[in-house]
Coordinates of C-alpha atoms in Angstrom, one line a residue:
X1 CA 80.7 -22.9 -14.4
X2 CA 84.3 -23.9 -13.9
X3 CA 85.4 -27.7 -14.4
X4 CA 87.6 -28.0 -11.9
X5 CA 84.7 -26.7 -9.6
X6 CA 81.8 -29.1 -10.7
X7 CA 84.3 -32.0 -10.8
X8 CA 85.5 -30.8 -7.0
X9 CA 81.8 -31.2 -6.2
X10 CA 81.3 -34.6 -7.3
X11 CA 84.6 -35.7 -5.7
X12 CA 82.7 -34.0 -2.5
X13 CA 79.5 -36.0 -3.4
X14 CA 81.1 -39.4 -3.8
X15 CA 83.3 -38.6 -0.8
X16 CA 80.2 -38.0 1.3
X17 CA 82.0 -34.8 2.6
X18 CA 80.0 -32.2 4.8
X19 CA 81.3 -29.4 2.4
X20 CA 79.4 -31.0 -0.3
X21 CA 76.2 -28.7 0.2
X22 CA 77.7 -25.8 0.7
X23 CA 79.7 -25.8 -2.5
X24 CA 76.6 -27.2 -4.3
X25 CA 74.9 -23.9 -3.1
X26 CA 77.7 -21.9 -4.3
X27 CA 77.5 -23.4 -7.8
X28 CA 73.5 -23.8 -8.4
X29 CA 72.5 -20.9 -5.6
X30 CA 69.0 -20.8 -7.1
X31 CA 68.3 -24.6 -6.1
X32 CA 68.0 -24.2 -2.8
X33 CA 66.3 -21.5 -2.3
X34 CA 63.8 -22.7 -4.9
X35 CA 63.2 -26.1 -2.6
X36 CA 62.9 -23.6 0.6
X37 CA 60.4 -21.7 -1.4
X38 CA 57.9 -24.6 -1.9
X39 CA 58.8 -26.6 1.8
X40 CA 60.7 -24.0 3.8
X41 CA 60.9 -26.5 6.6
X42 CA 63.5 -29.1 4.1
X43 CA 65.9 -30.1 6.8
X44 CA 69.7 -30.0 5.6
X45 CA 70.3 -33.8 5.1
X46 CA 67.0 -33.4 2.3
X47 CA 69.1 -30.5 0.6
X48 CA 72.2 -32.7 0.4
X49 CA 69.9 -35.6 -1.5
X50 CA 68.5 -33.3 -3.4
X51 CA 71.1 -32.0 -4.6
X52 CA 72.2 -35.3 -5.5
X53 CA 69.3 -36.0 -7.4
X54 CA 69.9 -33.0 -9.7
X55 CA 73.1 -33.9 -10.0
X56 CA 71.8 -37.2 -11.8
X57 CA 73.1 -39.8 -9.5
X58 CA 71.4 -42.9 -9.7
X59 CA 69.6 -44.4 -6.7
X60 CA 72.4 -47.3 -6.8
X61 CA 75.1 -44.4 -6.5
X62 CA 73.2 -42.2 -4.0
X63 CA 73.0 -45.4 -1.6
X64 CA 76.6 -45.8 -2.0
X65 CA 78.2 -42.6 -1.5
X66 CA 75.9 -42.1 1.6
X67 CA 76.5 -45.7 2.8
X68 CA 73.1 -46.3 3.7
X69 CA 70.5 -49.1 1.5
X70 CA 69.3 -49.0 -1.9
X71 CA 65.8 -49.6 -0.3
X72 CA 66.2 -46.3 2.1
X73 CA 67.3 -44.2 -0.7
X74 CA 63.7 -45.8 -2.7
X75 CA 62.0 -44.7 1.1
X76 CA 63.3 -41.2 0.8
X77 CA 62.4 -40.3 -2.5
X78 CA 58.7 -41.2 -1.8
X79 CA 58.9 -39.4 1.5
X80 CA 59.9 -36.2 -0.4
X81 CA 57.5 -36.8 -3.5
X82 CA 54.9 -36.4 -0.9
X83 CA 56.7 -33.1 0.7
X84 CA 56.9 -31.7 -2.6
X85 CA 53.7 -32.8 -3.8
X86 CA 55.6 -34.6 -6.8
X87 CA 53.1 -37.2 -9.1
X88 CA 54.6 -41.1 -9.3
X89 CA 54.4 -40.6 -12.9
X90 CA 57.2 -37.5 -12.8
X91 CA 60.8 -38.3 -12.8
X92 CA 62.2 -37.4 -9.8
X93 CA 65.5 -36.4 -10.7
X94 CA 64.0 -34.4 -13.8
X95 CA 61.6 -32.4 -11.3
X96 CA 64.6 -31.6 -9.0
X97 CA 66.4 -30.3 -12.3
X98 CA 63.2 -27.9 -13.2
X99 CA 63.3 -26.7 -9.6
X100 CA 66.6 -24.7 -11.2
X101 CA 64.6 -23.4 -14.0
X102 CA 61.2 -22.6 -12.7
X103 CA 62.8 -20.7 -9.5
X104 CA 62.8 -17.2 -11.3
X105 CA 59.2 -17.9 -13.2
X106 CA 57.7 -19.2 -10.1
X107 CA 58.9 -15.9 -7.9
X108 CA 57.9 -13.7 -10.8
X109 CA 54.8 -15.5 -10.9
X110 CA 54.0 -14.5 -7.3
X111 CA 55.4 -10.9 -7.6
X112 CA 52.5 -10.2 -10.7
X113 CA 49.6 -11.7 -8.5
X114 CA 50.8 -9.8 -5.3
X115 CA 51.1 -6.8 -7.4
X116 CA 47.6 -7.7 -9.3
X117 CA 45.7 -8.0 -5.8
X118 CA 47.2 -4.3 -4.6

């Protein structure tokens, strides 16, 4: 990945700029479609603070680029631990980072029992 585009992403992140999720697909294009997998009903807004979760940001920086509380941040992580089915004891920023790595695996996974049950 180019520099200039992953530090034009955080500018976008910190920026809270509507663009942010679209050049975050661009760049990690197998994140998103690895969260639609498991919860194909994830709204937009849950993408976006995924995303930013991956990225690393800390709750404290999450709640300030979004302008919103430390404590709704807290709320919306625990809402989508339940989504995704995501134990208290696993770190949620280091599952969203495994969602990049166990996209293929997981779809491969499906294709051999699909092909196993034919």
């Amino acid at each position: 990945m180019d520099r200039n585009n992953f530090n034009y992403l955080i500018t976008l992140a910190k920026n809270n700029d509507a663009e942010f999720l679209t050049v975050f697909s661009e760049i990690y294009p197998g994140f998103v479609a690895s969260l639609k997998r498991i919860n194909p009903k994830i709204r937009s807004s849950e993408l976006e603070f995924c995303a930013m979760t991956f990225l690393n940001f800390s709750t404290k920086n999450i709640a300030q680029y979004t302008f919103v509380t430390v404590r709704a941040v807290q709320v919306r992580k625990n809402r989508l631990r339940k989504k995704f089915n995501i134990a208290s004891d696993v770190d949620f920023n280091n599952w969203m980072r495994d969602q990049i790595l166990l996209g293929p695996i997981v779809e491969q996974r499906q294709i051999s029992i699909i092909s196993a049950q034919i």
